[in-house]
Short mmCIF file of C-alpha atoms in Angstrom, two decimals:
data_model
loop_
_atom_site.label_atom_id
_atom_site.label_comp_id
_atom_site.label_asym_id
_atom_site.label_seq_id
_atom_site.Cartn_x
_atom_site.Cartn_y
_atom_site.Cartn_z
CA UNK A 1 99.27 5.26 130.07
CA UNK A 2 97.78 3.23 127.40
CA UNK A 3 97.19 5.49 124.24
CA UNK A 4 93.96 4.63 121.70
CA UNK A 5 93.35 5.06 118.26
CA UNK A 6 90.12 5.95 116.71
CA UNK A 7 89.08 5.47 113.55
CA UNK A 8 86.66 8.29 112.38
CA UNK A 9 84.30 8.09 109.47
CA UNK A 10 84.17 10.95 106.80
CA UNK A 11 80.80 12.29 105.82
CA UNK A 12 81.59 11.01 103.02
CA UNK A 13 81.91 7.40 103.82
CA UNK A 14 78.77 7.76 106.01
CA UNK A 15 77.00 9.14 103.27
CA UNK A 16 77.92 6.17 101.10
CA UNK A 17 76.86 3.49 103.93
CA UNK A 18 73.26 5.30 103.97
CA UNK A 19 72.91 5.73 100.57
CA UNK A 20 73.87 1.83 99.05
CA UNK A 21 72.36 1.17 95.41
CA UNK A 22 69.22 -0.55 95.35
CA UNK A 23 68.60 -3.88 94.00
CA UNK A 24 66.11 -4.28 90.77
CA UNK A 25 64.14 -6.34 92.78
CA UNK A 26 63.71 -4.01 95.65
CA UNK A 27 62.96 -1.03 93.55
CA UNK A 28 60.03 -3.51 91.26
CA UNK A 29 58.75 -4.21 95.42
CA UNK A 30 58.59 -0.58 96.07
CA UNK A 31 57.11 0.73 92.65
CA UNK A 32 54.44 -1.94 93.46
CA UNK A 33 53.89 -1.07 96.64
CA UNK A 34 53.36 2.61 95.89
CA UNK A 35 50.61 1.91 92.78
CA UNK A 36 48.91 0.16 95.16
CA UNK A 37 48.60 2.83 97.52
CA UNK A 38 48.29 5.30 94.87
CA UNK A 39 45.08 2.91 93.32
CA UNK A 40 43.24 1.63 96.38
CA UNK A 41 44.60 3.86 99.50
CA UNK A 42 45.14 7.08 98.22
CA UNK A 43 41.44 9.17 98.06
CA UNK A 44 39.76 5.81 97.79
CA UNK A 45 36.30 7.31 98.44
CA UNK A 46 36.65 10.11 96.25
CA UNK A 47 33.76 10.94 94.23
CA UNK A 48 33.77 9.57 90.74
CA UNK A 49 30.03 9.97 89.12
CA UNK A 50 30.20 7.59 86.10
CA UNK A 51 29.30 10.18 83.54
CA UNK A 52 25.99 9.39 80.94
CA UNK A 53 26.77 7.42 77.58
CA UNK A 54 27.09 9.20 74.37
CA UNK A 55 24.36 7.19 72.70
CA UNK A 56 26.20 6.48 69.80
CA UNK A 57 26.61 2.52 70.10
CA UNK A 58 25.23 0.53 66.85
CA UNK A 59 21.99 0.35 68.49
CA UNK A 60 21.13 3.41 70.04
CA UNK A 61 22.51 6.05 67.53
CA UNK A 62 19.14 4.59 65.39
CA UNK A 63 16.79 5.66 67.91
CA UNK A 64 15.68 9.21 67.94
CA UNK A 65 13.74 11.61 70.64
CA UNK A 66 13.10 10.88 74.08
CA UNK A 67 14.53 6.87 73.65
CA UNK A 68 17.78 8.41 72.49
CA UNK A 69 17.38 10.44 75.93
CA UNK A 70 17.10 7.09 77.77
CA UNK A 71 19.16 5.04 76.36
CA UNK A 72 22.38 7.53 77.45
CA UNK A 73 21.44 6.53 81.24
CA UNK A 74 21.62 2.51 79.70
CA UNK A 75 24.75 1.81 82.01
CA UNK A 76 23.50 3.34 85.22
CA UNK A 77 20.28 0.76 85.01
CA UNK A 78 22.20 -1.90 84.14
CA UNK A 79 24.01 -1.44 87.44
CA UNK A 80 21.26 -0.89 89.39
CA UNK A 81 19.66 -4.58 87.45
CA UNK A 82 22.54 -6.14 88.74
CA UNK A 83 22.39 -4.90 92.05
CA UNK A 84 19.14 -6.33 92.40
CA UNK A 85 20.34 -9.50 91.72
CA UNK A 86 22.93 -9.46 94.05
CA UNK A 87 19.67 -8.46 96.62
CA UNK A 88 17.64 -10.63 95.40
CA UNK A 89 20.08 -13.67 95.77
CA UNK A 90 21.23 -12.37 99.28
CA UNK A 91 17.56 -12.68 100.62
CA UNK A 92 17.33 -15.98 99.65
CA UNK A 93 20.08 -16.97 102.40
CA UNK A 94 19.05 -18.87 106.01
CA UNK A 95 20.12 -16.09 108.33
CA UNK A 96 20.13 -15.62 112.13
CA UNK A 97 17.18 -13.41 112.92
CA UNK A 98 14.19 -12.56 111.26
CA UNK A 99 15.64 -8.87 110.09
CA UNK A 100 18.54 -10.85 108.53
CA UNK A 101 17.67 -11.39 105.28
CA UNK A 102 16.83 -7.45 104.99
CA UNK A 103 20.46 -6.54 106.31
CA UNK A 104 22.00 -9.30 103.70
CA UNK A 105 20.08 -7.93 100.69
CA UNK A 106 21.56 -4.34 101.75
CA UNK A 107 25.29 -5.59 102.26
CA UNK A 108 24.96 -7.14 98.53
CA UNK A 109 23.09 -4.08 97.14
CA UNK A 110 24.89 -1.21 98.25
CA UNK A 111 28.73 -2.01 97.21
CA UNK A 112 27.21 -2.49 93.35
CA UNK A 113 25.42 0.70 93.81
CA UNK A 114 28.84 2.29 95.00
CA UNK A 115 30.25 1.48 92.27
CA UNK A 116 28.53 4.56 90.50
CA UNK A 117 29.77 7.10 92.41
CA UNK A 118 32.88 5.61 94.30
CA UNK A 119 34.35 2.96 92.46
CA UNK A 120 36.79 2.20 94.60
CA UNK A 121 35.31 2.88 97.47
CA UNK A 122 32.33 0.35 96.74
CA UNK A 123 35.37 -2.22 96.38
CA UNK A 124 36.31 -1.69 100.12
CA UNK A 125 32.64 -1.92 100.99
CA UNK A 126 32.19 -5.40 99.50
CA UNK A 127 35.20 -6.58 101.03
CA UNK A 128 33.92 -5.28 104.63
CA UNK A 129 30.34 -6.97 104.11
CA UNK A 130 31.05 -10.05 103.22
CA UNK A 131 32.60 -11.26 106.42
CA UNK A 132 29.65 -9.94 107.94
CA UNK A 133 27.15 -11.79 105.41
CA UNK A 134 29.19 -14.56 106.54
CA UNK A 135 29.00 -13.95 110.15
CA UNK A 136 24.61 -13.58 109.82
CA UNK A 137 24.63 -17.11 108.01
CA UNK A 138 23.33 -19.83 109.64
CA UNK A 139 25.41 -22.58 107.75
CA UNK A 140 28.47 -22.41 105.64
CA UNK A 141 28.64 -25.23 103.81
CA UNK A 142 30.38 -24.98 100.50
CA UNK A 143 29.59 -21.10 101.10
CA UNK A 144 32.44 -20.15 102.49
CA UNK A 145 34.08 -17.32 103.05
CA UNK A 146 31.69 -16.23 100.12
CA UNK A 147 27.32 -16.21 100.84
CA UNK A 148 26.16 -16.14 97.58
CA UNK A 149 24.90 -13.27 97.48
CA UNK A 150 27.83 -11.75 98.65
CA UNK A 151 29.77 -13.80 95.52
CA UNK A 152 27.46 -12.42 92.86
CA UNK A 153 28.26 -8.46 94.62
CA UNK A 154 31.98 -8.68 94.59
CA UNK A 155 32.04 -10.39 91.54
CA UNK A 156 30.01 -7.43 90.23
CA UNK A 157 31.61 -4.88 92.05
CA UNK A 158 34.99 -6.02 90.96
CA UNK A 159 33.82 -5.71 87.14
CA UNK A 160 32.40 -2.51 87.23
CA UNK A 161 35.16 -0.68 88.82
CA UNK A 162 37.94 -2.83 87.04
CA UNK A 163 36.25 -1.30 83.66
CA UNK A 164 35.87 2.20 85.25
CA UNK A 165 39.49 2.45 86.64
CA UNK A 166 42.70 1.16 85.38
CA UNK A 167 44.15 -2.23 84.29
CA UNK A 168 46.71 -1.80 87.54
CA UNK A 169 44.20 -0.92 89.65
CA UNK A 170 42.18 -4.39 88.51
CA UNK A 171 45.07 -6.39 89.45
CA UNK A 172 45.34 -5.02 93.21
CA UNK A 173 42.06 -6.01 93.64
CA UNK A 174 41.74 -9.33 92.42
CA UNK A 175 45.20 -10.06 94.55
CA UNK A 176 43.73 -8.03 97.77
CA UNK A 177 40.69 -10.58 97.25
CA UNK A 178 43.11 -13.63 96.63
CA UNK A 179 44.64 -12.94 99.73
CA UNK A 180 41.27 -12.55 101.61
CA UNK A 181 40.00 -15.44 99.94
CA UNK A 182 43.52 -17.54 100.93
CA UNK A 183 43.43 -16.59 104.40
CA UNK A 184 39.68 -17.04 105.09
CA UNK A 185 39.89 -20.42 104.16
CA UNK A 186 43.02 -20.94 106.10
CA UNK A 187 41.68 -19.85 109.17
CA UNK A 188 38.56 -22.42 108.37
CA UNK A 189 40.49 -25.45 108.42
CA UNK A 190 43.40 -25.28 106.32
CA UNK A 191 41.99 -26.63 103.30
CA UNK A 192 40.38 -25.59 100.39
CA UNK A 193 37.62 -28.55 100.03
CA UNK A 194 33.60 -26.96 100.67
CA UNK A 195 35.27 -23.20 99.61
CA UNK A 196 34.24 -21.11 96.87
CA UNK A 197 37.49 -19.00 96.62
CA UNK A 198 38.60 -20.91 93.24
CA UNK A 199 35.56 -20.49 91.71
CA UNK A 200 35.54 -16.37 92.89
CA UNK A 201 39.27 -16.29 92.04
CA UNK A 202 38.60 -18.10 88.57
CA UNK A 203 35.63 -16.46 87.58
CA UNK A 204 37.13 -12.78 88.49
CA UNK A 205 40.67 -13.64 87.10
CA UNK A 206 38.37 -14.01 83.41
CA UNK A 207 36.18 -11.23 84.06
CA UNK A 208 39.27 -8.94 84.37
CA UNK A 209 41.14 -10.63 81.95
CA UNK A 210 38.44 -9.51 79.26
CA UNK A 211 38.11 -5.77 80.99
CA UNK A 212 41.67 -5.86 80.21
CA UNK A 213 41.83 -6.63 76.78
CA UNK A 214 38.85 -4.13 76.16
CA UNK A 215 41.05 -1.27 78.26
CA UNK A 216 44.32 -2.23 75.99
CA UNK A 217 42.17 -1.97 72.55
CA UNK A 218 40.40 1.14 73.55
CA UNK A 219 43.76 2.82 74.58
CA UNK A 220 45.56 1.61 71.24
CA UNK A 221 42.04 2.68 69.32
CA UNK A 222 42.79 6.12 70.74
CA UNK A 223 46.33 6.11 70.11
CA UNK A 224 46.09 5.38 66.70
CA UNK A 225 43.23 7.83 66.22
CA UNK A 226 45.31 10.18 67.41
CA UNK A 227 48.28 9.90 65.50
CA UNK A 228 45.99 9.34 62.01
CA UNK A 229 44.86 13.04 63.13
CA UNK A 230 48.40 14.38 63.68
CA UNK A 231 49.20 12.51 60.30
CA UNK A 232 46.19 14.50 58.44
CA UNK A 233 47.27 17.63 59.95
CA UNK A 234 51.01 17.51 58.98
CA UNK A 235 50.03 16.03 55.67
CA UNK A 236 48.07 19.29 55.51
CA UNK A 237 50.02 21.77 56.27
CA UNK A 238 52.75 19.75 53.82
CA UNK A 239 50.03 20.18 51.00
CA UNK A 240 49.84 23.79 51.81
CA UNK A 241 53.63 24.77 51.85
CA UNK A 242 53.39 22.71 48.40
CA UNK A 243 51.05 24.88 47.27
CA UNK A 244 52.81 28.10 48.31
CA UNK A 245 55.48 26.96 46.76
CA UNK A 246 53.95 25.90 43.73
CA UNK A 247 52.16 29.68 43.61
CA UNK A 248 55.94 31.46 44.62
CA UNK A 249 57.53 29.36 41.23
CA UNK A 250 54.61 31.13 39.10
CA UNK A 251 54.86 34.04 40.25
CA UNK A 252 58.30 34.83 40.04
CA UNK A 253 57.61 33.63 36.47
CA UNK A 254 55.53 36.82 36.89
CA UNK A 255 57.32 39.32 37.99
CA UNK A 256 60.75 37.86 36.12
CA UNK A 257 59.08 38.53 33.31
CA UNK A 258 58.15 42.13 33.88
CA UNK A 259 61.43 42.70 35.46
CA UNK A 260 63.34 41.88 32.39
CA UNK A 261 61.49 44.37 30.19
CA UNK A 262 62.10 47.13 32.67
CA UNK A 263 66.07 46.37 32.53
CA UNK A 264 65.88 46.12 28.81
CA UNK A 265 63.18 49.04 28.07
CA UNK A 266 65.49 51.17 30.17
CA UNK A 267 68.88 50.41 28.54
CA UNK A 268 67.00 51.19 25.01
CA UNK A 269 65.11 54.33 25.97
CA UNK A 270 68.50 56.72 25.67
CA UNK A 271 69.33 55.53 22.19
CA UNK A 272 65.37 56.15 21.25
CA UNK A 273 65.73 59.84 22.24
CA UNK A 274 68.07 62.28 20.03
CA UNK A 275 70.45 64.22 22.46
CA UNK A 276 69.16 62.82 25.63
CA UNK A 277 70.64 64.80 28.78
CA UNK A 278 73.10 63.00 31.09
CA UNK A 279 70.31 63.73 33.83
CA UNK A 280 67.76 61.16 31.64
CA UNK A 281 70.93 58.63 31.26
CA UNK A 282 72.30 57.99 34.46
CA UNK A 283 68.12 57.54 35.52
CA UNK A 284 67.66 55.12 32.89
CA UNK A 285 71.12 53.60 34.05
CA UNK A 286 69.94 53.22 37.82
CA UNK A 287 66.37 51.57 36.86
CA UNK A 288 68.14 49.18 34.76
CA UNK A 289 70.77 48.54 37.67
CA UNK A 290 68.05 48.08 40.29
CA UNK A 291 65.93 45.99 37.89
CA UNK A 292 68.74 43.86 37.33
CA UNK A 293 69.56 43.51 41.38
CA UNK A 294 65.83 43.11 42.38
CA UNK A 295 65.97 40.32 39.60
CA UNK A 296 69.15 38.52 41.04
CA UNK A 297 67.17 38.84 44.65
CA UNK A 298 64.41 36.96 43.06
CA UNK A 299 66.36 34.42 42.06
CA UNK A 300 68.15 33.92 45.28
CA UNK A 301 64.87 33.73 47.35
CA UNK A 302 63.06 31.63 44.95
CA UNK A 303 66.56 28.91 44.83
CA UNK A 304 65.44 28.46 48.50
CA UNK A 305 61.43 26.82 48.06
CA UNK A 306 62.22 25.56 44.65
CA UNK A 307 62.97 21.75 44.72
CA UNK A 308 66.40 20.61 43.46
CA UNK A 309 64.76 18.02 40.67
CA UNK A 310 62.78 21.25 39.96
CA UNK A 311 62.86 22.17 35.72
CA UNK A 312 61.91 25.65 34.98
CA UNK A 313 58.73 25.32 32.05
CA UNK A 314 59.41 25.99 28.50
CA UNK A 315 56.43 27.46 27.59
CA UNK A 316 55.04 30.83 29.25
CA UNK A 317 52.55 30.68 31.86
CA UNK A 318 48.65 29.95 30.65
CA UNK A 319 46.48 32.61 31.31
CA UNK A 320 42.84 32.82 30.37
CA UNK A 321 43.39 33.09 26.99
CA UNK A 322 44.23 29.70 26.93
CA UNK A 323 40.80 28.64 28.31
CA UNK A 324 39.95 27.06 25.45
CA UNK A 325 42.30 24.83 25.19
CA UNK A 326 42.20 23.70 28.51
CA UNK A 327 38.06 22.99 27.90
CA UNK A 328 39.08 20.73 24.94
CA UNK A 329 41.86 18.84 27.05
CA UNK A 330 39.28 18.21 29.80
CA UNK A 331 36.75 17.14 27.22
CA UNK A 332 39.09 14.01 25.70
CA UNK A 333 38.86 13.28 28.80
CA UNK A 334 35.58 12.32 28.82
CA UNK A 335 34.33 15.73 31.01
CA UNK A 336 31.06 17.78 29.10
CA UNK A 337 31.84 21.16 29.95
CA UNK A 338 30.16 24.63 28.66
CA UNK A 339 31.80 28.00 28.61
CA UNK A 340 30.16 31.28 29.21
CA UNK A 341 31.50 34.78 29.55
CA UNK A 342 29.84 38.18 30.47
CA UNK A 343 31.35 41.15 30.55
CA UNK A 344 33.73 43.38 28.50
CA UNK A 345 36.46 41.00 28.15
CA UNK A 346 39.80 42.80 28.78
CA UNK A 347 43.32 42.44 29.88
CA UNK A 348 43.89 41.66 33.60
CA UNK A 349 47.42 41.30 35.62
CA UNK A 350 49.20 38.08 34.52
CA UNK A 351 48.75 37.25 38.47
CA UNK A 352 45.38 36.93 38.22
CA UNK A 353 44.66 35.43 35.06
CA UNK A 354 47.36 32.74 36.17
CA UNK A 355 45.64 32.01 39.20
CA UNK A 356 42.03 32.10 37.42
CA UNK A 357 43.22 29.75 34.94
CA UNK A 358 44.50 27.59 37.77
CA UNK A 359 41.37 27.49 39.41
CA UNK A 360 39.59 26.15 37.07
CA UNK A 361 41.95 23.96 36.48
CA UNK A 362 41.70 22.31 39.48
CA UNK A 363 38.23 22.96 40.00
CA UNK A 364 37.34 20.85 36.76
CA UNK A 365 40.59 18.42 37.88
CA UNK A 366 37.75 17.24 40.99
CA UNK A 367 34.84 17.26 38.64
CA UNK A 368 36.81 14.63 36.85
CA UNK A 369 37.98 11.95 40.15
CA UNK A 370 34.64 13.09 42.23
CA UNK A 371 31.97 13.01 39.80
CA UNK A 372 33.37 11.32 36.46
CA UNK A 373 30.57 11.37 33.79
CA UNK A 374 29.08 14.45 35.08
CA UNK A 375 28.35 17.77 32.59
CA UNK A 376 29.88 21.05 34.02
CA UNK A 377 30.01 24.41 33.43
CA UNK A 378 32.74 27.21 33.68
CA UNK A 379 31.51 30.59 34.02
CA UNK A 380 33.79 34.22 33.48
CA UNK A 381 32.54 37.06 33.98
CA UNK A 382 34.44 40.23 33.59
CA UNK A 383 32.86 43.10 35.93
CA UNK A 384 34.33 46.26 37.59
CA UNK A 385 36.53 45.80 40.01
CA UNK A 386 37.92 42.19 39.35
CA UNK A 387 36.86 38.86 37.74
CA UNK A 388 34.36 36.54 38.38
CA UNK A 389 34.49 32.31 38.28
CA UNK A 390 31.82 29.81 38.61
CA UNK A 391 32.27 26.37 38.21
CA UNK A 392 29.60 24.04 38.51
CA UNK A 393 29.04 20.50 37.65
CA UNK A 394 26.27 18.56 38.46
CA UNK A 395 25.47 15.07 40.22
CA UNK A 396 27.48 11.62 38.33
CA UNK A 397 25.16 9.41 36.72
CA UNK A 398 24.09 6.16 37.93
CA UNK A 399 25.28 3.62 37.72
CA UNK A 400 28.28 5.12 35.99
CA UNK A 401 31.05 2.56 34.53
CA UNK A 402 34.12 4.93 35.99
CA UNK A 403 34.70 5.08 39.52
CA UNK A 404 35.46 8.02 41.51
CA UNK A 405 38.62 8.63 42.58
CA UNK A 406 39.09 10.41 45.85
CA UNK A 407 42.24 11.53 45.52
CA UNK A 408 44.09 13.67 48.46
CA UNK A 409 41.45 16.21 49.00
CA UNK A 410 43.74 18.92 48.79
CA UNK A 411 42.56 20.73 45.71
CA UNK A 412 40.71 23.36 47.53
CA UNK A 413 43.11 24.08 49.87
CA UNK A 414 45.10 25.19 46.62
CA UNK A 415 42.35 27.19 45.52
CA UNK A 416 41.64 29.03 48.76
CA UNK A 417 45.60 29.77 48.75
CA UNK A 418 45.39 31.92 45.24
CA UNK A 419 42.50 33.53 46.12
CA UNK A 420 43.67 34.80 49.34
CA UNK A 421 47.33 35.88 47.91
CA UNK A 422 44.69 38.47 46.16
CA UNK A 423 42.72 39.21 48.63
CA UNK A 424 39.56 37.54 46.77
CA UNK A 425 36.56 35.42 48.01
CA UNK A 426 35.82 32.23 47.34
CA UNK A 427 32.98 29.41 48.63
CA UNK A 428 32.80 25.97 47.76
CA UNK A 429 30.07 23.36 48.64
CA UNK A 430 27.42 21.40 47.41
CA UNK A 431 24.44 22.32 44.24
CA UNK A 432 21.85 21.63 45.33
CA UNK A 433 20.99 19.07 42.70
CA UNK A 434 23.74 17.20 44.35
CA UNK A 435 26.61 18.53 42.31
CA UNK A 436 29.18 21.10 43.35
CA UNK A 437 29.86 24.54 42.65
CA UNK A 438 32.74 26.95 42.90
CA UNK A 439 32.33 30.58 43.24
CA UNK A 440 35.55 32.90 42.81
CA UNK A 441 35.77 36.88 42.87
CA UNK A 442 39.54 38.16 42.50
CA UNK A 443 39.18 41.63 43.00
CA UNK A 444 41.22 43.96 40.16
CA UNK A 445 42.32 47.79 41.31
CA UNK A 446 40.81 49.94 38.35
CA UNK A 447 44.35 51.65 38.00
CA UNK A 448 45.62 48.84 36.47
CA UNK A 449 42.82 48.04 34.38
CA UNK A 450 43.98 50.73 31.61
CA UNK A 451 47.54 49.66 31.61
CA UNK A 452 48.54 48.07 28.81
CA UNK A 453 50.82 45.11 29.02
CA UNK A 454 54.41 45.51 29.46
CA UNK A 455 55.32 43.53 27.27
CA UNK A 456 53.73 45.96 24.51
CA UNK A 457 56.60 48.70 23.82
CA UNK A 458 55.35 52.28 24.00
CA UNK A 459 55.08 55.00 22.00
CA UNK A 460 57.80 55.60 19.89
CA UNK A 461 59.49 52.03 20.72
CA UNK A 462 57.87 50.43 17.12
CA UNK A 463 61.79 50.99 15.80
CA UNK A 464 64.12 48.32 16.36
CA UNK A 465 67.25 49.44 18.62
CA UNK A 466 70.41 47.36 18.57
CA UNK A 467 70.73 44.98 20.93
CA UNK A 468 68.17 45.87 23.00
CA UNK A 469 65.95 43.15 21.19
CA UNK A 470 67.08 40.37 23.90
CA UNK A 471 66.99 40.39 27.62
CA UNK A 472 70.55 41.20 29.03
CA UNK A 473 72.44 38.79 31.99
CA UNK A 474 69.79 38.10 34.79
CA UNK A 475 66.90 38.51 33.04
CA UNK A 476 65.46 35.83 31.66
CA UNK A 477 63.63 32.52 33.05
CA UNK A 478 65.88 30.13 32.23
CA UNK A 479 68.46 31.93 34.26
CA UNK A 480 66.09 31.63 37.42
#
């Protein structure tokens, strides 16, 4: 009895047999082989209608009416041109038969055709005629295995689809027609003497070589287009959260402000009263505490958009009384500028006169890089409901010794921001004397127009009260 011992194989082991690590090489051969078949095999006669031109080359975006309507089909008759040639040249070969010539001028004039609706497709086409152009000639000669009409159609073909695909897909067909070109001449005689694959091969390698270069520029054109837009946008929306910021800083100026003389008009107003009830006190005592919290709040949301090289202003916040001296400012400057004001001129919310006073600001700010030399003119005009701006300034002189100055063309962006934070309306765009002009309306609720400033003490508040003439802990801007 003889015994026998078998060796089994795991799953395990059989699984690692099957599934050995590939080589580089062999995964470079397989990559290849599938863009091939992906470029030339894969829905090779699918339809592909090379779309009209957008007439916007250096020499067509000058002609106007119907021309500029014919010059957008420019590319599908300069196909058909060159498939004439291709005809044209094709007839002109000695052929077997008197209906030859007729079937060679089709061979080289379809494939070119092709090309406008099948790309690919009219590449598989020229290859398939030309052995049979070759088979109709009566003498090969030096023509061989190209007739020469069938060179000046596959040369074509091979251009116009190599610009309409792919780089890749270029290269598979130039190497498909190497290796038709190779073993054509091969099967002639085994030499290369009286063939014209080195000049189709030369002349094709070239051709593609500059299709190419044109796909890798027009790729890196739109690449770079693309990221200069992404780059505008995000510089953009930077500008904007700027501004927001910028706006959040002033007006917490603002409302600090106003806060503080709530905390310290209601910490005096029990000493201003004789006998006040306890009632009265602890109220007085709970507006001051919740002025004081809604102040530290303040402080605690503003420490998160202000900038850590930020410096809090000394001096107060301009409003419109300062107009004047902003007009002056802009005039050393070089800027003519007018004032006018309608209206019953009155005290509005610090808000708005801040932001009005910005606007111009900036509005007179572009006069100055856009249009330096130019006269403009600020307009106020106090109505019911709100205040109205209008700044206008007209064309720059010419020739005019400063030059303008762009600048980041983000000033109104900053603009639009105040007047939407209240709810206003605002258009900018061109005088029509080739200036610009500004319009602003920042509505104002008519409850508030009577109010009179809080930082004006009431009635019976003229006396001074110990202590109470300074803001307490918390209050005051410098702390913010």
């Amino acid at each position: 009895m003889t015994e026998t011992t078998r060796t089994q194989t795991t799953p395990q082991d059989s699984a690692f047999e099957a599934y050995q690590p590939r080589s580089p090489e062999f995964r470079a051969a397989m990559d290849a082989l599938r863009g091939m078949r992906q470029d030339l095999f894969h829905d090779a006669f699918a339809y592909r209608p090379l779309p009209r031109s957008t007439a916007d080359g250096p020499l067509t975006r000058r002609l106007k009416g119907r021309p500029r309507e014919y010059a957008a089909w420019g590319p599908h008759a300069l196909i058909v041109a060159v498939g004439l040639i291709a005809m044209f040249v094709a007839t002109n070969d000695e052929a077997r038969g008197s209906g030859s010539n007729m079937i060679l001028g089709l061979l080289a004039l379809a494939p070119v055709l092709l090309t406008m609706v099948r790309p690919v497709g009219a590449f598989w086409l020229s290859m398939a005629a030309t052995p049979i152009a070759t088979a109709l000639a009566t003498e090969f000669d030096d023509e061989w295995p190209w007739r020469n009409g069938s060179f000046v159609c596959h040369l074509a073909v091979l251009t116009i689809v190599a610009i309409r695909t792919r780089p890749r897909t270029a290269a598979w067909m130039w190497a498909l027609t190497a290796v038709y070109g190779i073993g054509a001449t091969t099967a002639a005689g085994g030499h290369s003497f009286g063939s014209d694959t080195a000049q189709m091969l030369f002349l094709s390698a070239l051709v593609l070589f500059g299709v190419t270069v044109r796909h890798i520029r027009h790729d890196a054109e739109q690449e770079v287009t693309a990221q200069q837009t992404v780059t505008a946008h995000e510089r953009s929306r930077r500008t904007l959260l700027e501004e927001r910021t910028t706006i959040a800083r002033e007006l917490h100026d603002v409302v600090a402000h106003h806060m503080s003389v709530v905390a310290i008009q209601a910490e005096a107003a029990p000493y201003r009263v004789e006998n006040p009830p306890p009632e009265l006190e602890r109220a007085f005592v709970t507006i001051r505490e919740n002025a004081v919290a809604a102040l530290t709040e303040l402080r605690r949301v503003l420490g998160v958009v202000r900038a850590e090289d930020y410096e809090a202003p000394d001096a107060p916040q301009p409003t419109l009384a300062d107009m004047d001296a902003l007009l002056a400012n802009v005039r050393d400057a070089g800027l003519s500028v007018d004032k006018a004001v309608t209206g019953a001129v009155r005290e509005l919310p610090q808000g708005v006169e801040l932001s009005a006073y910005r606007i111009v600001q900036e509005a007179l700010s572009n006069t100055l890089r856009h249009a330096p030399g130019a006269s403009a003119r600020v307009e106020i005009g106090y109505v019911i409901g709100g205040l109205g701006l209008r700044i206008v300034n007209g064309p720059a002189p010419e020739p005019s010794l400063v030059k303008p100055s762009p600048g980041a063309g983000h000033g109104i962006t900053g603009m639009r921001e105040r007047v939407s934070m209240l709810n206003g309306e605002m258009t900018a765009a061109p005088a029509n004397d080739g200036g610009y002009e500004v319009t602003v309306f920042l509505p104002v609720p008519r409850a508030s127009e009577p109010v009179a400033s809080a930082s004006e003490p009431g009635p019976g508040a003229s006396e001074p009260v110990p202590g109470a003439s300074e803001p307490g802990p918390g209050a005051g801007e410098g702390d913010a």
